Tab-separated table of C-alpha atoms in Angstrom:
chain	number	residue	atom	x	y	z
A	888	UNK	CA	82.060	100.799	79.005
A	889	UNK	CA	83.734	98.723	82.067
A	890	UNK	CA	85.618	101.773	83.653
A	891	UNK	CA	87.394	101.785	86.836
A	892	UNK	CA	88.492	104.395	88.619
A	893	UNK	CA	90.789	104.690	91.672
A	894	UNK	CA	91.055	107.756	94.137
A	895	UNK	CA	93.522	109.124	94.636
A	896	UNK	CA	96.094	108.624	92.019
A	897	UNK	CA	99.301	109.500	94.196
A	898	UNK	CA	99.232	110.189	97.875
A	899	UNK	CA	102.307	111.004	100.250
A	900	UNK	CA	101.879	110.112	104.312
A	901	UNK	CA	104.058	110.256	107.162
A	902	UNK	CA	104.708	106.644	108.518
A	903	UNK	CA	102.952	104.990	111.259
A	904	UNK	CA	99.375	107.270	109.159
A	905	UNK	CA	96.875	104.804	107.804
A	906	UNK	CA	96.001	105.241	104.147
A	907	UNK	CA	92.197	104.400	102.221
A	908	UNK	CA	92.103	103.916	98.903
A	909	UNK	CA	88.974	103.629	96.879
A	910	UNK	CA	88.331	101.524	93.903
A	911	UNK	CA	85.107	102.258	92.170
A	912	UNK	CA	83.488	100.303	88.969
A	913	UNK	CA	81.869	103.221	87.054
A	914	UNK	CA	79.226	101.664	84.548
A	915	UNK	CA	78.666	97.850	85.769
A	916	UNK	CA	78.655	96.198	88.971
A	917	UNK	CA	81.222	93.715	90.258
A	918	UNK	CA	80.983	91.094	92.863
A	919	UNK	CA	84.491	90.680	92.835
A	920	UNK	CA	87.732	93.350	92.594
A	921	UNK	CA	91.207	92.377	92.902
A	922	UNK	CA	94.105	94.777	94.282
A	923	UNK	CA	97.344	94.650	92.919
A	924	UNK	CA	100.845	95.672	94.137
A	925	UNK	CA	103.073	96.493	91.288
A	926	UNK	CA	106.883	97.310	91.813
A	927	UNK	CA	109.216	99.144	89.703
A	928	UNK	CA	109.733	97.128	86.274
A	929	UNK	CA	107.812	94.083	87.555
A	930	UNK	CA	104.340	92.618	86.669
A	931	UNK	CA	101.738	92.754	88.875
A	932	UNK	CA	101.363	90.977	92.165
A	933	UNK	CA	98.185	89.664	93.213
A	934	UNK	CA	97.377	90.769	96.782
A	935	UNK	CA	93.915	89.891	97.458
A	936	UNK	CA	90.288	89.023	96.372
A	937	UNK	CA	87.837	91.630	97.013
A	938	UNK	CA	84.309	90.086	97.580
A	939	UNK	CA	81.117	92.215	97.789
A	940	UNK	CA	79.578	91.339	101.209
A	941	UNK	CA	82.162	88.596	102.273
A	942	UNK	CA	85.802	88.904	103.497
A	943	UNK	CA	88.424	89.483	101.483
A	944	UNK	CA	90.637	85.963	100.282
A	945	UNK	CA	94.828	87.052	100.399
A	946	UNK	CA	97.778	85.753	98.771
A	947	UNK	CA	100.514	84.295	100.564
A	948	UNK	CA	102.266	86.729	102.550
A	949	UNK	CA	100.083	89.497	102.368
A	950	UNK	CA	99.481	90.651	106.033
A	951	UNK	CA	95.396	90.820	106.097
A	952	UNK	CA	95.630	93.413	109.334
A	953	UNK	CA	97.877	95.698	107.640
A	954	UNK	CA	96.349	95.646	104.179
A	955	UNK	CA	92.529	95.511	105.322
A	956	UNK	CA	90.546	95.843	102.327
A	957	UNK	CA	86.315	95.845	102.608
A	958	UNK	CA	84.073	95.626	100.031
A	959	UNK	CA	80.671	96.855	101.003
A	960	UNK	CA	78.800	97.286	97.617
A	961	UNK	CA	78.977	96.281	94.124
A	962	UNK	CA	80.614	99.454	93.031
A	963	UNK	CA	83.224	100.314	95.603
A	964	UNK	CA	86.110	98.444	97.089
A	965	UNK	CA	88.452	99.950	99.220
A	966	UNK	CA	91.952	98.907	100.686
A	967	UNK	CA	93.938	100.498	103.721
A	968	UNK	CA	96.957	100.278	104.438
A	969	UNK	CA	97.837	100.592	108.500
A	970	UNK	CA	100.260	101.601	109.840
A	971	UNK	CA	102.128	102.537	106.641
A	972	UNK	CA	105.838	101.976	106.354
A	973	UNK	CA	108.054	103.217	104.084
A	974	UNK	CA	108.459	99.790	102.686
A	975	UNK	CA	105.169	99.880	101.733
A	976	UNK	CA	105.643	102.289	99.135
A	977	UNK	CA	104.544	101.512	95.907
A	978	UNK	CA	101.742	101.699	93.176
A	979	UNK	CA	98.771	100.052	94.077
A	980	UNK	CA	96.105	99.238	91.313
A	981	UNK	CA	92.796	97.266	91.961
A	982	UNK	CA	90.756	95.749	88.927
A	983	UNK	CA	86.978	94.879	89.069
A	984	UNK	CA	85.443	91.337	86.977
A	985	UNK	CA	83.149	92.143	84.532
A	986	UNK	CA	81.786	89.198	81.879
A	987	UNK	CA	85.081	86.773	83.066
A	988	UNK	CA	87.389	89.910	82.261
A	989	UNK	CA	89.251	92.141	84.533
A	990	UNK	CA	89.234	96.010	83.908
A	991	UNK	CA	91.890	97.616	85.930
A	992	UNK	CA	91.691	101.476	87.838
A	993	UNK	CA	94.184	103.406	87.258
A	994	UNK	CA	96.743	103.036	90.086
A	995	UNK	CA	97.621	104.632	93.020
A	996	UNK	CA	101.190	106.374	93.989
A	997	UNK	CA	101.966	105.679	97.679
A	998	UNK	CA	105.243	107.154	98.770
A	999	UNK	CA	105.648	106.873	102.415
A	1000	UNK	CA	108.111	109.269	104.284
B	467	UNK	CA	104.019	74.034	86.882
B	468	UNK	CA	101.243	76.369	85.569
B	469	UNK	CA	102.754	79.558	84.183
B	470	UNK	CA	102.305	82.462	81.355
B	471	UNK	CA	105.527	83.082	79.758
B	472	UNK	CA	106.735	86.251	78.183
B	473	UNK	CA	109.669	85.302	76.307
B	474	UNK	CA	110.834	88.639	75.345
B	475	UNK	CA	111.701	91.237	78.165
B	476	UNK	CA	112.308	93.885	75.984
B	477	UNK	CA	111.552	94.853	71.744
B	478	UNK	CA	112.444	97.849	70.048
B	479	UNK	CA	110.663	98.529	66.547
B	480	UNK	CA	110.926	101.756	64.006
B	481	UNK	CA	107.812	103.489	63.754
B	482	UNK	CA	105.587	101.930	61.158
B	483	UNK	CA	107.023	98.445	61.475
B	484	UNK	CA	104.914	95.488	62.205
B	485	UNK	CA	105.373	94.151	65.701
B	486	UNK	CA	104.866	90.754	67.468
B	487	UNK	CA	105.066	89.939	70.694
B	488	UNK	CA	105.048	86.390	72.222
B	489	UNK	CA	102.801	84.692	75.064
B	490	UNK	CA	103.109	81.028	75.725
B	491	UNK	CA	101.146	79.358	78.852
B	492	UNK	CA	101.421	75.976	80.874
B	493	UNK	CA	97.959	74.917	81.421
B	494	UNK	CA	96.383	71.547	81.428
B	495	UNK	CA	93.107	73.079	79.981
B	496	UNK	CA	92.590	75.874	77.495
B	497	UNK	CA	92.403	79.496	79.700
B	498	UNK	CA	91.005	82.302	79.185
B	499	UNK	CA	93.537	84.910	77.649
B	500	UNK	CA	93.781	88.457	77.399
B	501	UNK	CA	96.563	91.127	76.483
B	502	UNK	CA	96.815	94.368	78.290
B	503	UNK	CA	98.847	96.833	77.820
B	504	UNK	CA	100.410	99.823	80.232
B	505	UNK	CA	101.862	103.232	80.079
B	506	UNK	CA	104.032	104.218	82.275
B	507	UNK	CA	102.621	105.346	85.584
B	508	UNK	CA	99.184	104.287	84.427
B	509	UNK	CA	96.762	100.822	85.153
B	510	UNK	CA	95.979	98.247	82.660
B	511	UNK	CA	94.100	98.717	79.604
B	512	UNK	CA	92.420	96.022	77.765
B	513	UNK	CA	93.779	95.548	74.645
B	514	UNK	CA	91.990	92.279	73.398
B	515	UNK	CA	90.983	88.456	74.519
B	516	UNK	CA	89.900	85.359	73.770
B	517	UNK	CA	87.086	83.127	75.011
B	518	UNK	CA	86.826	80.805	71.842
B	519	UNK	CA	85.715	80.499	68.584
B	520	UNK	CA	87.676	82.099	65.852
B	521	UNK	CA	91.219	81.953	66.780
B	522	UNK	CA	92.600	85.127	65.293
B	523	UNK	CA	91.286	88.122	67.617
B	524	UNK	CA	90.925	91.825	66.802
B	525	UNK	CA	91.550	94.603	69.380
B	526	UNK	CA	91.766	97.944	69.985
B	527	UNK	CA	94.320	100.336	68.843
B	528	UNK	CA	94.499	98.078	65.753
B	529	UNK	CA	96.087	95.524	67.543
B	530	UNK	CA	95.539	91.521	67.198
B	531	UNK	CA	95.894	88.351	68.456
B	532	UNK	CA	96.149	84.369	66.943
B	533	UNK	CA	95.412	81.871	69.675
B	534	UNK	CA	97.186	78.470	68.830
B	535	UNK	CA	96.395	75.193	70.852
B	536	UNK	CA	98.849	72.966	69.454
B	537	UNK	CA	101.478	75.675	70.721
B	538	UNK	CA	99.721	77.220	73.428
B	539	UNK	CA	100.774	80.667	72.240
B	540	UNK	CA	98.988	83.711	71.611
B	541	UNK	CA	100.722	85.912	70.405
B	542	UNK	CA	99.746	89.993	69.954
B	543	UNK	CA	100.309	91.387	66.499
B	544	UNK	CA	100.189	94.795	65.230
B	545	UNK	CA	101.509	95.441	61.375
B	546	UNK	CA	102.223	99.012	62.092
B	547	UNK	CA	103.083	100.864	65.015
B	548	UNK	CA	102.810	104.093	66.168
B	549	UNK	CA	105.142	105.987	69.009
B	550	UNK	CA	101.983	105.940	71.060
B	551	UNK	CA	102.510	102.024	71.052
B	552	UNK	CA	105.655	102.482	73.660
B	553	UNK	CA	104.599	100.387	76.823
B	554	UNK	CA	104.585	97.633	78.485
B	555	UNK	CA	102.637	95.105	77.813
B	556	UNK	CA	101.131	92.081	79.675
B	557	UNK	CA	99.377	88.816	78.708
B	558	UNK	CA	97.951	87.097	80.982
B	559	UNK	CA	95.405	83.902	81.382
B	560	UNK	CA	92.415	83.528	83.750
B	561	UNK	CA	89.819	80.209	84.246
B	562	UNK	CA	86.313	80.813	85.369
B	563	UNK	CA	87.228	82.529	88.612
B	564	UNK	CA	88.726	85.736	87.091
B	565	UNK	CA	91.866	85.441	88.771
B	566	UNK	CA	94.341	86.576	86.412
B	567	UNK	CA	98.404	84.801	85.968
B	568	UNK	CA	100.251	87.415	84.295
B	569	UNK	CA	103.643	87.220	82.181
B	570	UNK	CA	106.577	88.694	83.499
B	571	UNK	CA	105.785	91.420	80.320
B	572	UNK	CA	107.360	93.226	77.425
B	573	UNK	CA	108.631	96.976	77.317
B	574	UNK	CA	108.088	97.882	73.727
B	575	UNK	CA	110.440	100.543	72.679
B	576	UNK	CA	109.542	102.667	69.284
B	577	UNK	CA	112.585	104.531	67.443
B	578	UNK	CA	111.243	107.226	64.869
């Protein structure tokens, strides 16, 4: 049980593209889902909150127009990224709250050229 | 300041020694705690938490955990580890809001 998936795992896009990923919670439902950034060798940093029907609560410094993230049912989250960059480049993995525990997708590859 | 400490960045163990790895956390009340643990290029799987109740925890992939107040530790044990136990691994604390404060984490290393 508590499975989270994330589509897709890796994507490559020319900059200036915008880029949707989708975070899903399989087998429960979850008012809340967190997306993470995570860079090479580091722990995970906390972008934003994710709440179903509400907008989403960021972390310092994360720009909320480039990383727009909507969460329109209890099952799916998603998070674009506009206007992509190469700097933004990275692995992206979001995390849904089940019974005061996260369970965390997969991750996403994002290599922008 | 609030904070999960990892004091160990990196561990190397020979297959089918015991391994421990160490969690500390600044909190002024108890947390909830969790380990999780990550292969490379992969998320976050659970490997075990605690809520309360019985201090010593048992996890998956016959890993465990003892929760200590008096140290705030909680450490993540496993007596005999495989190759497949090569990862990183993360603890990390939460309160009621499941917002999670990770460690900086551990890259466990297994020689055969």
């Amino acid at each position: 049980g508590a499975v989270v998936s994330q589509h897709p795992s890796r994507v490559i896009c020319k900059s200036g593209t915008s880029v949707k990923i989708e975070c899903r919670s399989l087998d429960f439902q979850a008012t809340t889902m967190f997306w993470y950034r995570q860079f090479p060798k580091q722990s995970l940093m906390l972008m934003a909150t994710s709440n179903e029907g509400s907008k989403a609560t960021y972390e310092q410094g994360v720009e909320k127009d480039k990383f727009l993230i909507n969460h329109a049912s209890l099952t799916l989250s998603t998070l674009t990224v506009t206007s992509a960059h190469p700097e933004d480049s990275s692995f992206y993995i979001c995390s849904a709250g089940h019974e005061e525990t996260q369970y965390f997708g997969p991750g996403t590859r994002l290599l922008v050229l | 300041a609030q904070s999960v400490t990892q004091p160990d960045i990196h561990i190397t163990v020979s297959e089918g020694a015991s391994l421990e790895l160490r969690c500390n956390y600044s909190y002024g009340a108890t947390p909830y705690l969790f380990w999780y643990v990550q292969s490379p290029g992969q998320g976050l799987q659970l490997l075990l938490k605690y809520f309360s109740g019985d201090t010593l925890v048992q996890g998956i992939k016959g890993f465990e955990a003892e929760f200590k107040r008096s140290q705030s530790s909680f450490n993540l044990r496993k007596p005999s580890v495989h190759w497949s136990d090569a990862a990183e691994y993360f603890c990390a604390v939460a309160f009621n809001d499941y917002k999670l404060s990770f460690g900086a984490g551990t890259t466990v290393t297994v020689r055969a």
